[in-house]
Amino acid sequence: MIGFDYGTSNCAVGVMEGNRPAILPLGDHGRYIASNLYAPSREVIVNWLYRQLPSAEQATFKQQRALALQKGQAEIRELALDGIPAELSFGRDALTHYLQEPDEGYYIKSPKSFLGASGLLPPQIELFEDIVAAMMSNVKTLAEAALGRNITQTVIGRPVNFQGLRGEESNRQALAILTRAARRVGFKDVEFQFEPVAAGFEYEASLDQETRVLVVDIGGGTTDCSMLLMGPRQAASQDRGRDLLSHSGERVGGNDFDIAFALKGMMPAFGLNSSLASGKAIPANGYWQAVAINDINQQTEFYSAANGRFLRQLVRDAAQPELVKRLLTVQQHKLSYRVVNAAEQSKIALTEHTHQQVDLSDIDDGLSIRLDREGFGLACQRELNSIASLMKDAIDQAGTQPEVVFVTGGTARSPVLNQFLQQQFQHTPIVIGDHFGSVTAGLTRWARHVFS
């Protein structure tokens, strides 16, 4: 049995070693594998997955995906003529493949962000299910290699609310995709646990008395807050429902910080906030679409042929056409992930440094942008305010103040966020957990509870 953090930014797997959870090494990726996938063509994902499935699953899958498998096989033959293997890459390897040839192949980051999206058609749901299953299969294979045995039981983390406009319907859609994918790749028993609740379990193990804890889990795609009663007595209970005093969640997470930083910190160098030759402001919507990598509809619109024609006209009409040409380059060469990745890496660097120079000379010769912590804080005010609202909502629902605030998630490393949290809770202790491992450790503890 394992705890499986299928995260928006990273995936990790934990097992119990005695009374302590341990996060498994996943081959060359280390303990955390970035939630990225690269394929030489989108059509071959289904064929790669078919080859990885347990034999008992292959016949049903082949029947369900007959047409997609035929299309994929035709694409594999085309790729073979060019000497391109029809293999998938994951984690850092996937990002490397994308950055080498951004306008070739198929790259997706954080597919979890799309699972609750409204208006997905059946073929889109099948595609996301296959992407998730491929990523889960890869992680499962690596975890089994580390353990030397098969894994059939898992507890998977879930946010309080997935991205989506339809509330519980969006949550059901996302959970159904995750469940089908997990069972397809060989997990026989699949359970879910709220990520902020799981994150709190690890902190709970250090407590010697009952404590009201506000758990704030700032993940890659969502921020979830839960007010929990924690302590030795609660930790021994099989049913934690009575201990969960409140929870709130929204699709604002590390990806949104990266996108906001890319938009407000970098897109001015691409013409945002500049003017047309007529003196009117440059339309801003295209800049948002360029960096909205967690919104499939915005990205589809940005990369449409019609938008390409619009941007070429915008270059002609701009007072500073050399800036807008950079946006056109992003559109023509599918560089959205390149730009947002630069913002993400800068955010990480600003944890240790007050400023960061970003080299984008691959987009335009000599293009370099200086970013700093102050600019990051200003760019992300909306996201910070959203997190403050979620925390207040959880406290109001519980009808009581927390005795401790426990914070986890990669973005929690940021000094800007730490300062913001200190301002919100000036008289309450704030504990910063393992930025990436708290959820995995908690899911692992819960797996022992439910499967023992």
GROMACS .gro file of C-alpha atoms in nm:
model
  452
    1MET     CA    1   0.000   0.000   0.000
    2ILE     CA    2   0.118   0.350  -0.075
    3GLY     CA    3   0.027   0.713  -0.027
    4PHE     CA    4   0.027   0.873  -0.373
    5ASP     CA    5   0.048   1.250  -0.407
    6TYR     CA    6  -0.057   1.296  -0.770
    7GLY     CA    7   0.016   1.667  -0.750
    8THR     CA    8  -0.030   1.957  -0.986
    9SER     CA    9   0.341   2.038  -0.972
   10ASN     CA   10   0.501   1.713  -0.855
   11CYS     CA   11   0.419   1.349  -0.788
   12ALA     CA   12   0.552   1.151  -0.493
   13VAL     CA   13   0.493   0.811  -0.332
   14GLY     CA   14   0.524   0.713   0.033
   15VAL     CA   15   0.535   0.384   0.225
   16MET     CA   16   0.537   0.317   0.598
   17GLU     CA   17   0.867   0.206   0.747
   18GLY     CA   18   0.777   0.105   1.098
   19ASN     CA   19   0.581   0.395   1.242
   20ARG     CA   20   0.724   0.656   1.007
   21PRO     CA   21   0.633   0.734   0.647
   22ALA     CA   22   0.918   0.734   0.396
   23ILE     CA   23   0.907   0.894   0.052
   24LEU     CA   24   1.034   0.655  -0.213
   25PRO     CA   25   1.305   0.740  -0.467
   26LEU     CA   26   1.162   0.739  -0.818
   27GLY     CA   27   1.458   0.639  -1.031
   28ASP     CA   28   1.669   0.925  -1.162
   29HIS     CA   29   1.399   1.175  -1.070
   30GLY     CA   30   1.469   1.154  -0.697
   31ARG     CA   31   1.181   1.165  -0.450
   32TYR     CA   32   0.970   1.404  -0.659
   33ILE     CA   33   0.888   1.382  -1.028
   34ALA     CA   34   0.751   1.693  -1.198
   35SER     CA   35   0.395   1.648  -1.325
   36ASN     CA   36   0.492   1.689  -1.690
   37LEU     CA   37   0.455   1.469  -1.997
   38TYR     CA   38   0.605   1.496  -2.344
   39ALA     CA   39   0.509   1.287  -2.648
   40PRO     CA   40   0.644   1.315  -3.004
   41SER     CA   41   0.277   1.334  -3.103
   42ARG     CA   42  -0.041   1.353  -2.895
   43GLU     CA   43  -0.189   1.062  -3.092
   44VAL     CA   44   0.071   0.811  -2.968
   45ILE     CA   45  -0.004   0.854  -2.595
   46VAL     CA   46  -0.283   0.599  -2.609
   47ASN     CA   47  -0.058   0.342  -2.782
   48TRP     CA   48   0.223   0.387  -2.528
   49LEU     CA   49  -0.028   0.344  -2.246
   50TYR     CA   50  -0.175   0.029  -2.401
   51ARG     CA   51   0.170  -0.134  -2.398
   52GLN     CA   52   0.214  -0.057  -2.026
   53LEU     CA   53  -0.121  -0.185  -1.905
   54PRO     CA   54  -0.161  -0.510  -1.710
   55SER     CA   55  -0.265  -0.786  -1.950
   56ALA     CA   56  -0.604  -0.816  -1.778
   57GLU     CA   57  -0.681  -0.455  -1.872
   58GLN     CA   58  -0.561  -0.455  -2.232
   59ALA     CA   59  -0.859  -0.620  -2.401
   60THR     CA   60  -1.114  -0.380  -2.250
   61PHE     CA   61  -0.893  -0.080  -2.319
   62LYS     CA   62  -0.838  -0.188  -2.680
   63GLN     CA   63  -1.214  -0.208  -2.730
   64GLN     CA   64  -1.276   0.132  -2.570
   65ARG     CA   65  -0.998   0.311  -2.758
   66ALA     CA   66  -1.009   0.124  -3.092
   67LEU     CA   67  -1.023   0.432  -3.316
   68ALA     CA   68  -0.764   0.625  -3.114
   69LEU     CA   69  -0.527   0.328  -3.123
   70GLN     CA   70  -0.562   0.305  -3.502
   71LYS     CA   71  -0.483   0.676  -3.541
   72GLY     CA   72  -0.189   0.638  -3.307
   73GLN     CA   73  -0.053   0.342  -3.501
   74ALA     CA   74  -0.063   0.546  -3.823
   75GLU     CA   75   0.122   0.827  -3.646
   76ILE     CA   76   0.383   0.582  -3.514
   77ARG     CA   77   0.455   0.471  -3.872
   78GLU     CA   78   0.501   0.835  -3.978
   79LEU     CA   79   0.734   0.902  -3.687
   80ALA     CA   80   0.935   0.589  -3.770
   81LEU     CA   81   1.000   0.722  -4.121
   82ASP     CA   82   1.166   1.023  -3.958
   83GLY     CA   83   1.356   0.807  -3.711
   84ILE     CA   84   1.157   0.933  -3.411
   85PRO     CA   85   1.070   0.676  -3.141
   86ALA     CA   86   0.711   0.678  -3.018
   87GLU     CA   87   0.810   0.699  -2.652
   88LEU     CA   88   0.687   0.929  -2.375
   89SER     CA   89   0.902   1.134  -2.139
   90PHE     CA   90   0.812   1.247  -1.788
   91GLY     CA   91   0.931   1.497  -1.530
   92ARG     CA   92   1.248   1.692  -1.606
   93ASP     CA   93   1.305   1.485  -1.920
   94ALA     CA   94   0.968   1.598  -2.056
   95LEU     CA   95   1.053   1.965  -1.996
   96THR     CA   96   1.394   1.919  -2.161
   97HIS     CA   97   1.237   1.770  -2.475
   98TYR     CA   98   0.988   2.057  -2.493
   99LEU     CA   99   1.250   2.330  -2.448
  100GLN     CA  100   1.468   2.175  -2.718
  101GLU     CA  101   1.188   2.191  -2.978
  102PRO     CA  102   0.888   2.383  -2.839
  103ASP     CA  103   0.696   2.381  -3.165
  104GLU     CA  104   0.734   2.004  -3.213
  105GLY     CA  105   0.564   1.724  -3.024
  106TYR     CA  106   0.306   1.748  -2.747
  107TYR     CA  107   0.388   1.880  -2.400
  108ILE     CA  108   0.154   1.913  -2.104
  109LYS     CA  109   0.228   2.045  -1.756
  110SER     CA  110  -0.002   1.988  -1.459
  111PRO     CA  111  -0.288   1.795  -1.626
  112LYS     CA  112  -0.454   1.773  -1.283
  113SER     CA  113  -0.548   2.139  -1.332
  114PHE     CA  114  -0.780   2.047  -1.620
  115LEU     CA  115  -0.964   1.748  -1.473
  116GLY     CA  116  -1.258   1.943  -1.332
  117ALA     CA  117  -1.284   2.186  -1.625
  118SER     CA  118  -1.632   2.263  -1.753
  119GLY     CA  119  -1.745   2.174  -2.102
  120LEU     CA  120  -1.500   1.893  -2.174
  121LEU     CA  121  -1.619   1.671  -2.457
  122PRO     CA  122  -1.594   1.289  -2.428
  123PRO     CA  123  -1.278   1.273  -2.648
  124GLN     CA  124  -1.112   1.537  -2.426
  125ILE     CA  125  -1.203   1.347  -2.110
  126GLU     CA  126  -1.058   1.029  -2.265
  127LEU     CA  127  -0.737   1.214  -2.355
  128PHE     CA  128  -0.693   1.347  -2.000
  129GLU     CA  129  -0.771   1.005  -1.857
  130ASP     CA  130  -0.501   0.852  -2.079
  131ILE     CA  131  -0.250   1.124  -1.985
  132VAL     CA  132  -0.318   1.072  -1.614
  133ALA     CA  133  -0.298   0.694  -1.654
  134ALA     CA  134   0.033   0.721  -1.841
  135MET     CA  135   0.181   0.937  -1.564
  136MET     CA  136   0.045   0.706  -1.293
  137SER     CA  137   0.180   0.401  -1.475
  138ASN     CA  138   0.526   0.558  -1.493
  139VAL     CA  139   0.523   0.649  -1.122
  140LYS     CA  140   0.389   0.305  -1.024
  141THR     CA  141   0.660   0.130  -1.225
  142LEU     CA  142   0.933   0.341  -1.062
  143ALA     CA  143   0.789   0.288  -0.713
  144GLU     CA  144   0.763  -0.089  -0.765
  145ALA     CA  145   1.124  -0.097  -0.883
  146ALA     CA  146   1.228   0.084  -0.563
  147LEU     CA  147   1.028  -0.156  -0.343
  148GLY     CA  148   1.091  -0.477  -0.536
  149ARG     CA  149   0.724  -0.577  -0.522
  150ASN     CA  150   0.387  -0.499  -0.679
  151ILE     CA  151   0.165  -0.220  -0.546
  152THR     CA  152  -0.211  -0.272  -0.555
  153GLN     CA  153  -0.353  -0.035  -0.289
  154THR     CA  154  -0.327   0.343  -0.282
  155VAL     CA  155  -0.463   0.653  -0.115
  156ILE     CA  156  -0.450   0.946  -0.357
  157GLY     CA  157  -0.461   1.308  -0.248
  158ARG     CA  158  -0.736   1.537  -0.373
  159PRO     CA  159  -0.799   1.910  -0.330
  160VAL     CA  160  -1.114   2.029  -0.156
  161ASN     CA  161  -1.227   2.165  -0.491
  162PHE     CA  162  -1.081   2.088  -0.833
  163GLN     CA  163  -1.070   2.359  -1.096
  164GLY     CA  164  -1.416   2.395  -1.244
  165LEU     CA  165  -1.721   2.616  -1.253
  166ARG     CA  166  -1.971   2.345  -1.164
  167GLY     CA  167  -1.880   2.279  -0.802
  168GLU     CA  168  -1.949   1.923  -0.697
  169GLU     CA  169  -2.014   1.813  -1.055
  170SER     CA  170  -1.661   1.924  -1.146
  171ASN     CA  171  -1.526   1.738  -0.843
  172ARG     CA  172  -1.708   1.419  -0.944
  173GLN     CA  173  -1.573   1.446  -1.298
  174ALA     CA  174  -1.215   1.487  -1.176
  175LEU     CA  175  -1.239   1.205  -0.921
  176ALA     CA  176  -1.391   0.973  -1.182
  177ILE     CA  177  -1.099   1.040  -1.420
  178LEU     CA  178  -0.844   0.978  -1.143
  179THR     CA  179  -1.020   0.660  -1.027
  180ARG     CA  180  -1.050   0.507  -1.375
  181ALA     CA  181  -0.688   0.590  -1.452
  182ALA     CA  182  -0.559   0.443  -1.126
  183ARG     CA  183  -0.754   0.119  -1.161
  184ARG     CA  184  -0.657   0.087  -1.524
  185VAL     CA  185  -0.286   0.082  -1.444
  186GLY     CA  186  -0.323  -0.186  -1.177
  187PHE     CA  187  -0.434  -0.028  -0.848
  188LYS     CA  188  -0.707  -0.262  -0.723
  189ASP     CA  189  -0.808  -0.055  -0.418
  190VAL     CA  190  -0.823   0.324  -0.459
  191GLU     CA  191  -0.916   0.570  -0.184
  192PHE     CA  192  -0.893   0.948  -0.163
  193GLN     CA  193  -0.811   1.190   0.116
  194PHE     CA  194  -0.827   1.569   0.122
  195GLU     CA  195  -0.476   1.706   0.071
  196PRO     CA  196  -0.487   1.963   0.354
  197VAL     CA  197  -0.613   1.694   0.594
  198ALA     CA  198  -0.331   1.461   0.484
  199ALA     CA  199  -0.076   1.740   0.523
  200GLY     CA  200  -0.189   1.790   0.881
  201PHE     CA  201  -0.145   1.424   0.978
  202GLU     CA  202   0.232   1.455   0.973
  203TYR     CA  203   0.226   1.761   1.199
  204GLU     CA  204  -0.023   1.584   1.427
  205ALA     CA  205   0.234   1.314   1.500
  206SER     CA  206   0.440   1.575   1.688
  207LEU     CA  207   0.155   1.689   1.917
  208ASP     CA  208   0.106   1.571   2.277
  209GLN     CA  209  -0.231   1.740   2.340
  210GLU     CA  210  -0.547   1.834   2.154
  211THR     CA  211  -0.487   2.141   1.933
  212ARG     CA  212  -0.696   2.338   1.686
  213VAL     CA  213  -0.485   2.359   1.370
  214LEU     CA  214  -0.557   2.557   1.055
  215VAL     CA  215  -0.385   2.362   0.778
  216VAL     CA  216  -0.305   2.576   0.473
  217ASP     CA  217  -0.191   2.367   0.175
  218ILE     CA  218  -0.076   2.590  -0.110
  219GLY     CA  219  -0.039   2.340  -0.391
  220GLY     CA  220   0.047   2.384  -0.754
  221GLY     CA  221  -0.313   2.417  -0.870
  222THR     CA  222  -0.524   2.485  -0.562
  223THR     CA  223  -0.505   2.625  -0.213
  224ASP     CA  224  -0.698   2.424   0.047
  225CYS     CA  225  -0.758   2.519   0.408
  226SER     CA  226  -0.889   2.291   0.681
  227MET     CA  227  -0.951   2.353   1.050
  228LEU     CA  228  -0.877   2.030   1.232
  229LEU     CA  229  -0.876   1.905   1.587
  230MET     CA  230  -0.543   1.724   1.623
  231GLY     CA  231  -0.372   1.531   1.895
  232PRO     CA  232  -0.282   1.179   2.014
  233ARG     CA  233  -0.645   1.076   2.070
  234GLN     CA  234  -0.752   1.200   1.727
  235ALA     CA  235  -0.458   1.033   1.554
  236ALA     CA  236  -0.571   0.694   1.684
  237SER     CA  237  -0.923   0.734   1.542
  238GLN     CA  238  -1.030   0.557   1.221
  239ASP     CA  239  -1.300   0.819   1.152
  240ARG     CA  240  -1.165   1.173   1.127
  241GLY     CA  241  -1.491   1.327   1.009
  242ARG     CA  242  -1.576   1.467   1.353
  243ASP     CA  243  -1.229   1.628   1.377
  244LEU     CA  244  -1.268   1.823   1.052
  245LEU     CA  245  -1.428   2.146   1.174
  246SER     CA  246  -1.428   2.322   0.837
  247HIS     CA  247  -1.264   2.334   0.499
  248SER     CA  248  -1.239   2.571   0.205
  249GLY     CA  249  -1.060   2.550  -0.127
  250GLU     CA  250  -1.014   2.733  -0.453
  251ARG     CA  251  -0.814   2.696  -0.772
  252VAL     CA  252  -0.539   2.936  -0.677
  253GLY     CA  253  -0.196   2.783  -0.634
  254GLY     CA  254   0.166   2.789  -0.738
  255ASN     CA  255   0.078   2.782  -1.108
  256ASP     CA  256  -0.134   3.093  -1.065
  257PHE     CA  257   0.154   3.273  -0.894
  258ASP     CA  258   0.379   3.176  -1.187
  259ILE     CA  259   0.123   3.295  -1.442
  260ALA     CA  260   0.064   3.626  -1.261
  261PHE     CA  261   0.441   3.683  -1.239
  262ALA     CA  262   0.484   3.602  -1.609
  263LEU     CA  263   0.200   3.836  -1.704
  264LYS     CA  264   0.286   4.138  -1.491
  265GLY     CA  265   0.660   4.091  -1.458
  266MET     CA  266   0.754   3.973  -1.809
  267MET     CA  267   0.481   4.053  -2.060
  268PRO     CA  268   0.552   4.432  -2.058
  269ALA     CA  269   0.870   4.336  -2.248
  270PHE     CA  270   0.639   4.173  -2.505
  271GLY     CA  271   0.426   4.487  -2.548
  272LEU     CA  272   0.176   4.466  -2.261
  273ASN     CA  273   0.080   4.816  -2.144
  274SER     CA  274   0.227   4.972  -2.461
  275SER     CA  275   0.028   5.161  -2.725
  276LEU     CA  276  -0.086   5.138  -3.083
  277ALA     CA  277   0.044   5.395  -3.329
  278SER     CA  278  -0.298   5.561  -3.298
  279GLY     CA  279  -0.236   5.620  -2.928
  280LYS     CA  280  -0.486   5.360  -2.807
  281ALA     CA  281  -0.376   5.092  -2.561
  282ILE     CA  282  -0.262   4.756  -2.694
  283PRO     CA  283  -0.537   4.493  -2.634
  284ALA     CA  284  -0.437   4.302  -2.321
  285ASN     CA  285  -0.636   3.982  -2.368
  286GLY     CA  286  -0.378   3.815  -2.592
  287TYR     CA  287  -0.112   3.853  -2.323
  288TRP     CA  288  -0.331   3.678  -2.070
  289GLN     CA  289  -0.406   3.400  -2.318
  290ALA     CA  290  -0.033   3.357  -2.385
  291VAL     CA  291   0.048   3.269  -2.024
  292ALA     CA  292  -0.278   3.099  -1.917
  293ILE     CA  293  -0.126   2.750  -1.936
  294ASN     CA  294  -0.385   2.609  -1.692
  295ASP     CA  295  -0.682   2.713  -1.909
  296ILE     CA  296  -0.730   2.488  -2.211
  297ASN     CA  297  -0.979   2.724  -2.378
  298GLN     CA  298  -0.753   3.030  -2.348
  299GLN     CA  299  -0.456   2.838  -2.485
  300THR     CA  300  -0.661   2.701  -2.775
  301GLU     CA  301  -0.767   3.054  -2.866
  302PHE     CA  302  -0.413   3.190  -2.836
  303TYR     CA  303  -0.270   2.929  -3.072
  304SER     CA  304  -0.553   2.952  -3.326
  305ALA     CA  305  -0.482   3.056  -3.684
  306ALA     CA  306  -0.720   3.350  -3.643
  307ASN     CA  307  -0.521   3.481  -3.347
  308GLY     CA  308  -0.199   3.444  -3.547
  309ARG     CA  309  -0.345   3.673  -3.814
  310PHE     CA  310  -0.462   3.917  -3.547
  311LEU     CA  311  -0.116   3.935  -3.388
  312ARG     CA  312   0.054   3.994  -3.723
  313GLN     CA  313  -0.181   4.289  -3.779
  314LEU     CA  314  -0.113   4.408  -3.424
  315VAL     CA  315   0.260   4.419  -3.500
  316ARG     CA  316   0.187   4.644  -3.797
  317ASP     CA  317  -0.035   4.873  -3.588
  318ALA     CA  318   0.186   4.894  -3.278
  319ALA     CA  319   0.382   5.203  -3.176
  320GLN     CA  320   0.663   4.964  -3.069
  321PRO     CA  321   0.632   4.673  -3.313
  322GLU     CA  322   0.959   4.519  -3.196
  323LEU     CA  323   0.793   4.440  -2.861
  324VAL     CA  324   0.476   4.289  -3.003
  325LYS     CA  325   0.685   4.075  -3.241
  326ARG     CA  326   0.800   3.888  -2.932
  327LEU     CA  327   0.440   3.795  -2.851
  328LEU     CA  328   0.394   3.677  -3.208
  329THR     CA  329   0.708   3.462  -3.170
  330VAL     CA  330   0.557   3.302  -2.859
  331GLN     CA  331   0.243   3.223  -3.060
  332GLN     CA  332   0.420   3.091  -3.368
  333HIS     CA  333   0.663   2.866  -3.180
  334LYS     CA  334   0.432   2.752  -2.894
  335LEU     CA  335   0.643   2.911  -2.622
  336SER     CA  336   0.380   2.967  -2.351
  337TYR     CA  337   0.530   2.702  -2.124
  338ARG     CA  338   0.877   2.845  -2.190
  339VAL     CA  339   0.772   3.189  -2.064
  340VAL     CA  340   0.581   3.062  -1.759
  341ASN     CA  341   0.863   2.821  -1.673
  342ALA     CA  342   1.102   3.118  -1.670
  343ALA     CA  343   0.868   3.295  -1.426
  344GLU     CA  344   0.846   2.982  -1.210
  345GLN     CA  345   1.224   2.939  -1.197
  346SER     CA  346   1.258   3.308  -1.108
  347LYS     CA  347   1.004   3.269  -0.828
  348ILE     CA  348   1.212   2.982  -0.689
  349ALA     CA  349   1.538   3.179  -0.722
  350LEU     CA  350   1.383   3.475  -0.540
  351THR     CA  351   1.345   3.252  -0.234
  352GLU     CA  352   1.719   3.294  -0.181
  353HIS     CA  353   1.791   3.615  -0.372
  354THR     CA  354   1.626   3.958  -0.387
  355HIS     CA  355   1.644   3.983  -0.766
  356GLN     CA  356   1.687   3.760  -1.071
  357GLN     CA  357   1.792   3.822  -1.430
  358VAL     CA  358   1.594   3.618  -1.687
  359ASP     CA  359   1.760   3.536  -2.018
  360LEU     CA  360   1.505   3.511  -2.301
  361SER     CA  361   1.747   3.556  -2.588
  362ASP     CA  362   1.604   3.241  -2.750
  363ILE     CA  363   1.286   3.443  -2.806
  364ASP     CA  364   1.456   3.765  -2.916
  365ASP     CA  365   1.828   3.838  -2.939
  366GLY     CA  366   1.949   4.021  -2.631
  367LEU     CA  367   1.617   3.996  -2.445
  368SER     CA  368   1.683   3.990  -2.069
  369ILE     CA  369   1.438   4.087  -1.795
  370ARG     CA  370   1.519   4.181  -1.435
  371LEU     CA  371   1.271   4.050  -1.178
  372ASP     CA  372   1.270   4.106  -0.801
  373ARG     CA  373   1.083   4.009  -0.485
  374GLU     CA  374   0.893   4.336  -0.463
  375GLY     CA  375   0.768   4.290  -0.818
  376PHE     CA  376   0.666   3.933  -0.737
  377GLY     CA  377   0.461   4.053  -0.441
  378LEU     CA  378   0.291   4.324  -0.647
  379ALA     CA  379   0.219   4.083  -0.934
  380CYS     CA  380   0.056   3.831  -0.701
  381GLN     CA  381  -0.167   4.054  -0.486
  382ARG     CA  382  -0.485   3.896  -0.621
  383GLU     CA  383  -0.358   3.545  -0.543
  384LEU     CA  384  -0.245   3.647  -0.193
  385ASN     CA  385  -0.581   3.808  -0.121
  386SER     CA  386  -0.758   3.492  -0.240
  387ILE     CA  387  -0.557   3.282   0.005
  388ALA     CA  388  -0.641   3.526   0.285
  389SER     CA  389  -1.012   3.489   0.200
  390LEU     CA  390  -0.988   3.109   0.205
  391MET     CA  391  -0.823   3.113   0.547
  392LYS     CA  392  -1.086   3.350   0.684
  393ASP     CA  393  -1.364   3.135   0.537
  394ALA     CA  394  -1.230   2.822   0.708
  395ILE     CA  395  -1.202   3.005   1.041
  396ASP     CA  396  -1.553   3.153   1.010
  397GLN     CA  397  -1.701   2.812   0.924
  398ALA     CA  398  -1.534   2.655   1.227
  399GLY     CA  399  -1.653   2.933   1.455
  400THR     CA  400  -1.323   2.932   1.642
  401GLN     CA  401  -0.971   3.064   1.605
  402PRO     CA  402  -0.676   2.832   1.536
  403GLU     CA  403  -0.415   2.771   1.802
  404VAL     CA  404  -0.157   2.694   1.530
  405VAL     CA  405  -0.137   2.762   1.156
  406PHE     CA  406   0.039   2.481   0.968
  407VAL     CA  407   0.149   2.576   0.615
  408THR     CA  408   0.274   2.343   0.343
  409GLY     CA  409   0.323   2.343  -0.035
  410GLY     CA  410   0.606   2.456  -0.260
  411THR     CA  411   0.495   2.820  -0.279
  412ALA     CA  412   0.512   2.836   0.103
  413ARG     CA  413   0.890   2.867   0.064
  414SER     CA  414   0.855   3.220  -0.072
  415PRO     CA  415   0.963   3.498   0.169
  416VAL     CA  416   0.686   3.711   0.014
  417LEU     CA  417   0.424   3.457   0.116
  418ASN     CA  418   0.578   3.405   0.461
  419GLN     CA  419   0.566   3.779   0.528
  420PHE     CA  420   0.207   3.791   0.409
  421LEU     CA  421   0.105   3.505   0.641
  422GLN     CA  422   0.278   3.670   0.937
  423GLN     CA  423   0.069   3.982   0.871
  424GLN     CA  424  -0.250   3.773   0.874
  425PHE     CA  425  -0.167   3.587   1.198
  426GLN     CA  426   0.035   3.825   1.411
  427HIS     CA  427  -0.052   3.649   1.739
  428THR     CA  428  -0.075   3.286   1.625
  429PRO     CA  429   0.223   3.049   1.583
  430ILE     CA  430   0.291   2.960   1.220
  431VAL     CA  431   0.458   2.627   1.150
  432ILE     CA  432   0.606   2.567   0.804
  433GLY     CA  433   0.598   2.199   0.716
  434ASP     CA  434   0.791   1.998   0.460
  435HIS     CA  435   0.714   2.206   0.154
  436PHE     CA  436   0.668   1.907  -0.075
  437GLY     CA  437   0.653   1.600   0.148
  438SER     CA  438   0.380   1.675   0.405
  439VAL     CA  439   0.090   1.564   0.186
  440THR     CA  440   0.267   1.246   0.076
  441ALA     CA  441   0.356   1.155   0.433
  442GLY     CA  442  -0.002   1.214   0.550
  443LEU     CA  443  -0.150   1.009   0.266
  444THR     CA  444   0.088   0.728   0.358
  445ARG     CA  445  -0.025   0.734   0.720
  446TRP     CA  446  -0.387   0.726   0.605
  447ALA     CA  447  -0.318   0.432   0.370
  448ARG     CA  448  -0.208   0.229   0.671
  449HIS     CA  449  -0.530   0.329   0.851
  450VAL     CA  450  -0.770   0.230   0.573
  451PHE     CA  451  -0.593  -0.080   0.436
  452SER     CA  452  -0.466  -0.243   0.756
   0.00000   0.00000   0.00000
